[in-house]
mmCIF file of C-alpha atoms in Angstrom:
data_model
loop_
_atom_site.group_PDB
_atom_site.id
_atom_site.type_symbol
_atom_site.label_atom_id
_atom_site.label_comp_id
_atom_site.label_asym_id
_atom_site.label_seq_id
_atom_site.Cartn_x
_atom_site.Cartn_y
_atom_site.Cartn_z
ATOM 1 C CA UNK A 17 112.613 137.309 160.240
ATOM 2 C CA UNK A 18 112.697 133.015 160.435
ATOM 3 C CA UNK A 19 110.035 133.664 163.602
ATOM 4 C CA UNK A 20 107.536 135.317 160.501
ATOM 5 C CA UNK A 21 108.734 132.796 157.943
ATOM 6 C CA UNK A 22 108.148 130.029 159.654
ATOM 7 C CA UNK A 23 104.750 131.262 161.447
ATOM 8 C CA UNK A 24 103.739 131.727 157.827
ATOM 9 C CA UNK A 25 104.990 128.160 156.529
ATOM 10 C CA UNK A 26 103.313 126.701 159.169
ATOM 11 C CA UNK A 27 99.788 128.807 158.486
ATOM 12 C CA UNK A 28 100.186 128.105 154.991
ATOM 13 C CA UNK A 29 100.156 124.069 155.243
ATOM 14 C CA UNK A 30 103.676 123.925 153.908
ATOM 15 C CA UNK A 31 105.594 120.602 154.171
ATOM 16 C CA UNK A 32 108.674 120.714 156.584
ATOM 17 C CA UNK A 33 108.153 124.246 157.166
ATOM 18 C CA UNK A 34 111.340 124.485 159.452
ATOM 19 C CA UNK A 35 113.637 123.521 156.768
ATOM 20 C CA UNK A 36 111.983 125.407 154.471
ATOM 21 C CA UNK A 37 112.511 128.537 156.915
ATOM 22 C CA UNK A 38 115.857 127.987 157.553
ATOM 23 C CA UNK A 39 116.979 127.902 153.818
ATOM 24 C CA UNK A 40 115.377 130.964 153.727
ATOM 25 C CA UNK A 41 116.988 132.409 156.582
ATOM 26 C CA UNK A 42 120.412 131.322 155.157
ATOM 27 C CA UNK A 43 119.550 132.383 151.269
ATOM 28 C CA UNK A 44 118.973 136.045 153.100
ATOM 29 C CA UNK A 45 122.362 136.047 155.006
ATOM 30 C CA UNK A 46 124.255 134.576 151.653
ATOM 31 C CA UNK A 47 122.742 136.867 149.199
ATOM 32 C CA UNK A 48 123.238 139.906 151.511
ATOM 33 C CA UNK A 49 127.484 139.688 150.479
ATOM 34 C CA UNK A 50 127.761 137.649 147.157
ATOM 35 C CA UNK A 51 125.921 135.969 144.216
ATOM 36 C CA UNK A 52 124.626 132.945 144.938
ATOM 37 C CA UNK A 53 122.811 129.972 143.007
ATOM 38 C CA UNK A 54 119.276 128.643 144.138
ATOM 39 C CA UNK A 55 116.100 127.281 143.345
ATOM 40 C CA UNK A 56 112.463 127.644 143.612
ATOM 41 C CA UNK A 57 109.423 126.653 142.216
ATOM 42 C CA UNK A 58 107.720 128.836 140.331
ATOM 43 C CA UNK A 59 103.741 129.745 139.985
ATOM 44 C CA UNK A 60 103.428 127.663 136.956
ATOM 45 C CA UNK A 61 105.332 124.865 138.740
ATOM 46 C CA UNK A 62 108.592 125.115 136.309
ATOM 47 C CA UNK A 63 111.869 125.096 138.331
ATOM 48 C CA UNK A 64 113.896 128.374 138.449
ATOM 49 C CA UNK A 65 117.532 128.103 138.853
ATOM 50 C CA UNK A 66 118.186 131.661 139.711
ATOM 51 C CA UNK A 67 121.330 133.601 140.557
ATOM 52 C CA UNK A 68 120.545 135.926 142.838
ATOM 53 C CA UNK A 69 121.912 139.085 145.345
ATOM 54 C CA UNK A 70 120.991 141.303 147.974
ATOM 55 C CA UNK A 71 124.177 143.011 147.705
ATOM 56 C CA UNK A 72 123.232 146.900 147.149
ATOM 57 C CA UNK A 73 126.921 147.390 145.101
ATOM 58 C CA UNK A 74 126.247 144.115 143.026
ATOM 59 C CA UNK A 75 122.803 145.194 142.480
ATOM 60 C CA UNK A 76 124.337 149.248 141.443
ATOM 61 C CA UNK A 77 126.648 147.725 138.905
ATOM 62 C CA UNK A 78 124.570 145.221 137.314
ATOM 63 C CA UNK A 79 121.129 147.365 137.367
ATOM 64 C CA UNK A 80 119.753 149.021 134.298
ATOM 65 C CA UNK A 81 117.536 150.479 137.036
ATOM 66 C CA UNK A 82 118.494 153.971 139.292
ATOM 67 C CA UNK A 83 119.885 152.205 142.162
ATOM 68 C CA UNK A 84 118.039 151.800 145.135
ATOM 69 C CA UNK A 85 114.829 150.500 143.433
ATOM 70 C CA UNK A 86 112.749 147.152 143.790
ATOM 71 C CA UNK A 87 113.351 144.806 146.394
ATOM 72 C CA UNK A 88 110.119 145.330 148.539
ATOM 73 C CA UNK A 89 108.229 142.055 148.502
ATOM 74 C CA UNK A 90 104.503 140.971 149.279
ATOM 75 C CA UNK A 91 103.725 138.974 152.289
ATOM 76 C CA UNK A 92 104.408 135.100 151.889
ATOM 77 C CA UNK A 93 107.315 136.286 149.571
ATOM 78 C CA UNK A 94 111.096 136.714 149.272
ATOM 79 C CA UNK A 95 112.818 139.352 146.748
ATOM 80 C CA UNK A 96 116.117 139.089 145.312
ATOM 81 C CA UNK A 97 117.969 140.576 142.749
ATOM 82 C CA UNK A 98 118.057 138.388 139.347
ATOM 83 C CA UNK A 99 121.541 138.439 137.923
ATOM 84 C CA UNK A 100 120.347 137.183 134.230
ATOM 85 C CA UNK A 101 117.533 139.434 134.132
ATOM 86 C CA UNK A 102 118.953 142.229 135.767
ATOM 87 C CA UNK A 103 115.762 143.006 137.620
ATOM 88 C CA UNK A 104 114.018 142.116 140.496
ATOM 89 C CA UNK A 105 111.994 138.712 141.449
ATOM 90 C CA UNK A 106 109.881 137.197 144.030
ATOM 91 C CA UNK A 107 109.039 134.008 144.785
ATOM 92 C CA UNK A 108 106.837 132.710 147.786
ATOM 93 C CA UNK A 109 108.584 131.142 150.658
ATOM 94 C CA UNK A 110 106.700 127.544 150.388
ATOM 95 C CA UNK A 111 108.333 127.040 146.965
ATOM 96 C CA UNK A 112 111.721 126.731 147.803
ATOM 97 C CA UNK A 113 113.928 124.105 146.950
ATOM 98 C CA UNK A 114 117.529 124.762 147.471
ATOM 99 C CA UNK A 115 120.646 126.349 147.389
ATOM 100 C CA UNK A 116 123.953 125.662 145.419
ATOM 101 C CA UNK A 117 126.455 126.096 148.287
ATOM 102 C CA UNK A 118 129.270 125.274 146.040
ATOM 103 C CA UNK A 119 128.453 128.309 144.014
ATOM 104 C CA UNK A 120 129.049 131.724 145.649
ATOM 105 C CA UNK A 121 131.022 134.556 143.925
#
């Protein structure tokens, strides 16, 4: 997954595209288990702090969707499962900015 990421970041012009691929990588392996605080930029350049999961029982219990649905993502992107909206959300890799560490249920 980081090899694509990154040979993406780096096609894509991105600045410190290493970093950038290795919060990524990380983001994937926190949200996979718990809840967990990050940010991104989104398309109309207006920071998102999201709180996000990959976690299929978070994701049953706080979907108004049948469970199971959402989560594929376009190339360039990453999907995760919005805690506020109760829904799914993409953003693309280059417009990452972080992750609260500190904040992981």
């Amino acid at each position: 997954m980081e090899k694509d990421i990154l040979s993406y970041l780096n096609r894509s012009g991105s600045g410190d595209a290493a970093g950038k691929a290795e919060t990524i990588r990380k983001l994937a392996e926190m949200l996979s288990s718990d809840i967990v605080r990050f940010r991104y930029r989104k398309l109309d350049g207006s920071v998102r702090d999201a709180y996000g999961t990959r976690d299929p029982k978070l994701i049953a219990v706080n979907s108004e969707m049948p469970s199971g649905g959402g989560g594929s993502s376009r190339a360039g992107t990453f999907a995760y499962f919005d805690m506020e909206k109760h829904g799914w959300r993409c953003f693309r890799y280059e417009n990452i900015i972080g992750i609260d560490e500190d904040y992981a249920i």
